[in-house]
Coordinates of C-alpha atoms in Angstrom, one line a residue:
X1 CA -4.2 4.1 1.0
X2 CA -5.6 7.1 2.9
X3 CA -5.0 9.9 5.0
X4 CA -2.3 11.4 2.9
X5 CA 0.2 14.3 3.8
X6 CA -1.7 16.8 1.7
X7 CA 1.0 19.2 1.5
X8 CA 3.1 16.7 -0.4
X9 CA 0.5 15.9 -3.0
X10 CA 1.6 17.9 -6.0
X11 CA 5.5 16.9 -5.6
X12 CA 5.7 13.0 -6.5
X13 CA 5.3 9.6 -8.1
X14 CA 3.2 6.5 -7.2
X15 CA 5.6 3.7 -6.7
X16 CA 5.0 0.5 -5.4
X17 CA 8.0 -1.4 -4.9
X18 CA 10.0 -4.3 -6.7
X19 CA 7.4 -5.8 -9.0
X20 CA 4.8 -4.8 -11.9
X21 CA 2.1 -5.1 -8.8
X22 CA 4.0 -4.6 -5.8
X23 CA 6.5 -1.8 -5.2
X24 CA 8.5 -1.4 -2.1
X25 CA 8.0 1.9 -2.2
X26 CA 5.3 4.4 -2.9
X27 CA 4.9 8.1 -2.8
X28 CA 2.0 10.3 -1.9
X29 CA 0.7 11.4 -5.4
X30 CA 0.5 9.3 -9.0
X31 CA 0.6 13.1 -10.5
X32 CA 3.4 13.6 -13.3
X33 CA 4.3 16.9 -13.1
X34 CA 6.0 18.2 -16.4
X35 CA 8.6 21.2 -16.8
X36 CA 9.3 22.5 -20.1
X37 CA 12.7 23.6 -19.4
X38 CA 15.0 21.7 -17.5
X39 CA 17.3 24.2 -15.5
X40 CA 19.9 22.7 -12.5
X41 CA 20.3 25.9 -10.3
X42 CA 17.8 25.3 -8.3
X43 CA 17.5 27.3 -4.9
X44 CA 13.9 25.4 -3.6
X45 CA 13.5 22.4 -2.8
X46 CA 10.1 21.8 -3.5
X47 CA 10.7 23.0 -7.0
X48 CA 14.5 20.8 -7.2
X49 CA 11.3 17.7 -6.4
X50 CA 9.4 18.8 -9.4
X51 CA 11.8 18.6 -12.0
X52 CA 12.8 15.0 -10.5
X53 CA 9.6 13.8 -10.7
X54 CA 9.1 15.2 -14.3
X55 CA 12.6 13.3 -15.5
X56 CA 12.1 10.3 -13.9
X57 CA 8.6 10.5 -15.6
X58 CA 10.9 10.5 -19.0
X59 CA 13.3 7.5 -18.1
X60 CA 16.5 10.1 -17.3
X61 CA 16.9 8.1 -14.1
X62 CA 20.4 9.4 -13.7
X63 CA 19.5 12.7 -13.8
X64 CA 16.5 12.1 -11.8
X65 CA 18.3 10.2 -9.1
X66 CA 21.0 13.9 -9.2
X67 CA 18.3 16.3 -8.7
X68 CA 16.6 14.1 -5.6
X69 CA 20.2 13.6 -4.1
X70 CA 20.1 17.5 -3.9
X71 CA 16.5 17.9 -2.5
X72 CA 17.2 14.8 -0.1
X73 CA 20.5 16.6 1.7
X74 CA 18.0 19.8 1.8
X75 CA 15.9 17.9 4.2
X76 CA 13.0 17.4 1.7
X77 CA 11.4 14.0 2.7
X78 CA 9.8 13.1 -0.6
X79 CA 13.2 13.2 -2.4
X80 CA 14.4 11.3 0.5
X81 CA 12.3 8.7 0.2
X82 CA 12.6 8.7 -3.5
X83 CA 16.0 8.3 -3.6
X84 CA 16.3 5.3 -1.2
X85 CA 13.5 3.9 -4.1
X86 CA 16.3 4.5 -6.7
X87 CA 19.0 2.9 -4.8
X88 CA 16.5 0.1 -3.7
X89 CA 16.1 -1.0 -7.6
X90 CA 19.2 0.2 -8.9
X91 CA 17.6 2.9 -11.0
X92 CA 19.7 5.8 -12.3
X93 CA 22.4 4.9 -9.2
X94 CA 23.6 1.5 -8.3
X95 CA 21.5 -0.5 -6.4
X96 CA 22.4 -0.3 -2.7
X97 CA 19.8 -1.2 -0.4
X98 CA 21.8 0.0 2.7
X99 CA 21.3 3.3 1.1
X100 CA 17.8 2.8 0.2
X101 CA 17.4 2.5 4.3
X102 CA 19.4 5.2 4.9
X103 CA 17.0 7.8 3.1
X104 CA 14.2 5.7 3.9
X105 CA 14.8 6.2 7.5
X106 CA 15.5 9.7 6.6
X107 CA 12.1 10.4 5.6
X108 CA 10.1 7.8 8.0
X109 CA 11.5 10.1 11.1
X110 CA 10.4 13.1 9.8
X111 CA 6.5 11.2 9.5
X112 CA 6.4 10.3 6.1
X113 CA 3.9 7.0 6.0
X114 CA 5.7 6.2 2.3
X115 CA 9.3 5.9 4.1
X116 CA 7.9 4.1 7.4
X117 CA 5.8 1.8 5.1
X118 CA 9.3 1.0 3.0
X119 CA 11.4 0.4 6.1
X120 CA 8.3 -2.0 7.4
X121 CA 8.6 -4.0 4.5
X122 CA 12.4 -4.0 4.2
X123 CA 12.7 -5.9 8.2
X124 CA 10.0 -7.6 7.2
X125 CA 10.7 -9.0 4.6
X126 CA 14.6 -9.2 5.2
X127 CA 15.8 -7.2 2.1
X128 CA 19.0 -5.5 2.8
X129 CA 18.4 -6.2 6.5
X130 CA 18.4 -9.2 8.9
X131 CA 14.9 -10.1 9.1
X132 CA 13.1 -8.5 11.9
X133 CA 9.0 -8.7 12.7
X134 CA 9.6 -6.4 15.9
X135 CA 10.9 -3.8 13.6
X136 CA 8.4 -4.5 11.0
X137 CA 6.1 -4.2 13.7
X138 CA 7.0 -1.2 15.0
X139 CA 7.1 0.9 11.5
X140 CA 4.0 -0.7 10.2
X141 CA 2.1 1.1 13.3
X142 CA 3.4 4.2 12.0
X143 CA 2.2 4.0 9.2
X144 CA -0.6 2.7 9.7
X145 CA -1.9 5.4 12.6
X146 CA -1.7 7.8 9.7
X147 CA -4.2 5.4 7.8
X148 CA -1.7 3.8 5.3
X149 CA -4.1 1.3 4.0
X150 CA -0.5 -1.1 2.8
X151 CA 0.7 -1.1 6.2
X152 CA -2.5 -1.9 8.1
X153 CA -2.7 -5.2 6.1
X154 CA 1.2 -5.7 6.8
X155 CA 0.6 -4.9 10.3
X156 CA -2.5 -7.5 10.0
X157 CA -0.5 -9.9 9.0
X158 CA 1.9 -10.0 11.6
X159 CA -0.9 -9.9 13.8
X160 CA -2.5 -13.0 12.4
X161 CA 0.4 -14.7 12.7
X162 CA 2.0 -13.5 16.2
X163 CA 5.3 -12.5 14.6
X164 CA 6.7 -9.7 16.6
X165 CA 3.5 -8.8 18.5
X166 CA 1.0 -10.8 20.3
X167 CA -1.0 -13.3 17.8
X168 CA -4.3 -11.5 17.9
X169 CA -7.3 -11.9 15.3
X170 CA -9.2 -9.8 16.6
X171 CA -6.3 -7.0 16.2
X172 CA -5.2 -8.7 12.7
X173 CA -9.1 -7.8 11.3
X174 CA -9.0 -4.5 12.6
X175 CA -5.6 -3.8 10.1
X176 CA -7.5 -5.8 7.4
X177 CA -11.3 -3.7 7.6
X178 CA -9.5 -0.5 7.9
X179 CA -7.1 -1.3 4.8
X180 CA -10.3 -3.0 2.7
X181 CA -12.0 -0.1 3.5
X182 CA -10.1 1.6 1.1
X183 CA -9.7 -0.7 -1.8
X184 CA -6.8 -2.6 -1.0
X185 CA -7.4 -5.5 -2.6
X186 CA -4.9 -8.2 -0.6
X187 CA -6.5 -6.8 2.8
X188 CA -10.2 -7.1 1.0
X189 CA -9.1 -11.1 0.2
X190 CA -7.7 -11.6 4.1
X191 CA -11.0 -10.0 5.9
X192 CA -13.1 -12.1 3.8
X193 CA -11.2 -15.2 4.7
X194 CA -11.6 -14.3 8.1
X195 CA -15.2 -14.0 7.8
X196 CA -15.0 -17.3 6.1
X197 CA -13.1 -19.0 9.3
X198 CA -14.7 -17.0 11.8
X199 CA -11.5 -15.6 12.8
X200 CA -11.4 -12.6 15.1
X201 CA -15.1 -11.9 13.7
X202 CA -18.3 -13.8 14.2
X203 CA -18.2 -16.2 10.7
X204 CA -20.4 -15.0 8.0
X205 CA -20.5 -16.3 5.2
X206 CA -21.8 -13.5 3.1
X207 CA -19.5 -10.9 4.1
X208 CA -16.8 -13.3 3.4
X209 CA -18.6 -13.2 0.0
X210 CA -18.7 -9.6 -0.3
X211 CA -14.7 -8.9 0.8
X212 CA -13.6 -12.1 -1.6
X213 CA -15.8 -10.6 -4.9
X214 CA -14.5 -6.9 -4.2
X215 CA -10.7 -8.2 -4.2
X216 CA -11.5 -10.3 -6.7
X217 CA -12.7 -8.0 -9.0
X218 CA -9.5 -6.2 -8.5
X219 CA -8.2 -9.8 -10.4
X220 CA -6.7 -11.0 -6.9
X221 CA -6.0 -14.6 -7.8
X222 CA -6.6 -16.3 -4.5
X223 CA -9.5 -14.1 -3.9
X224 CA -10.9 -15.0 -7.8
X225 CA -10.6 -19.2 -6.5
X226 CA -12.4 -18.2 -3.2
X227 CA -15.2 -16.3 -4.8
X228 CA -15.5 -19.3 -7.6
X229 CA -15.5 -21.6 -4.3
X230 CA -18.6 -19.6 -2.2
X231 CA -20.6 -19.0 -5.4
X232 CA -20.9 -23.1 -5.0
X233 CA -21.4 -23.0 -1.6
X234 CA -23.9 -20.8 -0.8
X235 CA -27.6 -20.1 -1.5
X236 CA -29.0 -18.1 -4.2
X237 CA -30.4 -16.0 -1.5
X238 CA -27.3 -15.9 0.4
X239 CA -25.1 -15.6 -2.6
X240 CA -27.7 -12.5 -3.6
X241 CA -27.4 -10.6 -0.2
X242 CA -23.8 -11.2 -0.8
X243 CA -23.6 -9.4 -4.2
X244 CA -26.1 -6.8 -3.0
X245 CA -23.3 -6.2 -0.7
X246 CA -21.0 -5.7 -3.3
X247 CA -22.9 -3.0 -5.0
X248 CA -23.8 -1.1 -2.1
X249 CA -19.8 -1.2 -1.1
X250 CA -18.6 -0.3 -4.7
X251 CA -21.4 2.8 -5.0
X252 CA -20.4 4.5 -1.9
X253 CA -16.2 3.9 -2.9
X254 CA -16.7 5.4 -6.1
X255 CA -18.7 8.7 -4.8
X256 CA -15.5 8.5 -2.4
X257 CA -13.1 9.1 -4.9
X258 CA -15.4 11.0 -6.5
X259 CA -15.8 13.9 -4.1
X260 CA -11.7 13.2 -2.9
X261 CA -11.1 14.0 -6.9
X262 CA -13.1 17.3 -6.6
X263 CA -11.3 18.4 -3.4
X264 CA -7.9 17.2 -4.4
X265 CA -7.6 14.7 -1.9
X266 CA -5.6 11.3 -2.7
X267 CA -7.9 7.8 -2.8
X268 CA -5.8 4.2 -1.8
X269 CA -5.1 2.6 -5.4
X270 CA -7.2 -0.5 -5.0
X271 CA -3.8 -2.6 -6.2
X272 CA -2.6 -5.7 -4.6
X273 CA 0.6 -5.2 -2.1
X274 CA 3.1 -7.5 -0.2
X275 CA 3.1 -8.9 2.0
X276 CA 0.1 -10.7 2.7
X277 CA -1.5 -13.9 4.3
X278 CA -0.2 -17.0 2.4
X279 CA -3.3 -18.6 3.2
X280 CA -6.5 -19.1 0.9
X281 CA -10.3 -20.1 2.0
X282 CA -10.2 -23.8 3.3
X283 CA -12.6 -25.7 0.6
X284 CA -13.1 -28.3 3.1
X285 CA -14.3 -26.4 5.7

């Protein structure tokens, strides 16, 4: 997703919100980070993280959920955060989701994208909340300033459909070519269908191809039926620009994480998120 706080890399899970393939909430690092010995007198936070992470990592969400409740009244942000994950599902603490947006907010104010991202989703959405795209809005830009590749393609949504800002495609594929640049699969499905309408770009149909095959190889289902639907439409030279496109994009990803993985740096999870444009290519256009 990603610019992320590099500091906080070594101290937390990847989560990504309420189902298999899209979690409300994610942290900066899909590390686990193991302890042999658990021990509860804790003086750093930091370290109070780390053995949360590592029993969370064994299903002792309780115990998990005690150890973040300590780090999160320290101030630590990624406990914070954490913890409003655990009350969000209910995990080791009863599910609360006023308290889930009480650490949430916690953590977004002190610039954590994770939290701000959560809190977007949560108005957006209307979980816990009374549904609010102002709000939505307004955290999503947060998050996505700090090049949260899930809350550019939020804050392209809600762009695309002039909910809570200004309808704007122009703005809306912006969000989506900074978010597909880093393998965010949903954004990767809404650029190409903007390509495909001539939305807020100039309509080309081969980098709608491109965008729709790269999210579709990530097994995005309304990206799969668009790619099925351009292979039909286009040329075979068209359609072979197009997957020469593909390659080209894919090569330079992978050396991406590649030299990210040598210096330690985080690379966006190329997973599907929510929300996202309910909208797939028009096969009668």
């Amino acid at each position: 997703m990603l610019s992320k706080i590099l500091s906080l890399l070594i101290f937390s899970l990847l989560f990504f919100g309420c189902s298999p393939t899209t979690k409300v909430v994610r942290d900066v690092s899909n590390k686990k980070i193991s302890k042999e010995k658990i021990d509860f007198a804790h003086i750093d936070a930091k370290k109070i993280v780390r053995q949360a992470v590592d029993l969370y990592n064994k299903g002792k969400f309780k115990l998990a959920a005690l150890e973040y409740q300590k780090a999160a009244q320290m101030g630590q942000m990624v406990a914070q955060n954490n913890l409003g994950f655990m009350h969000f599902e209910g995990k080791g603490v009863t599910q609360d989701l006023a308290q889930a947006m009480n650490w949430f907010r916690k953590a977004a104010e002190q610039g954590l994208a994770d939290a701000q991202y959560n809190i977007a989703y949560m108005y957006h959405t209307g979980t816990g909340v009374t549904q609010d795209f102002e709000k939505a809005a307004q955290w999503y830009r947060k998050a996505a300033t700090q090049d949260y590749a899930r809350a550019q393609n939020g804050l392209g949504q809600l762009h695309y459909e002039g909910k809570g800002v200004a309808q704007d495609f122009g703005e809306a594929a912006h969000w989506f070519r900074n978010a597909a640049a880093q393998g965010l699969a949903d954004a990767q499905n809404n650029l190409g269908m903007m390509y495909f309408k001539g939305e807020g770009v100039e309509q080309d149909w081969i980098l709608a191809y491109q965008w729709v095959a790269l999210a579709a190889a990530q097994e995005q289902k309304d990206a799969i039926k668009g790619r099925d639907f351009l292979i039909k439409k286009l040329s075979a030279e068209q359609l072979a620009k197009g997957e020469h496109l593909v390659r080209e994009w894919s090569q330079k990803y992978q050396e991406m994480e590649i030299e990210n993985r040598e210096l330690g740096i985080g690379v966006a999870s190329p997973k599907t998120s929510k929300p996202k444009i309910n909208q797939k290519i028009n096969q009668k256009h």
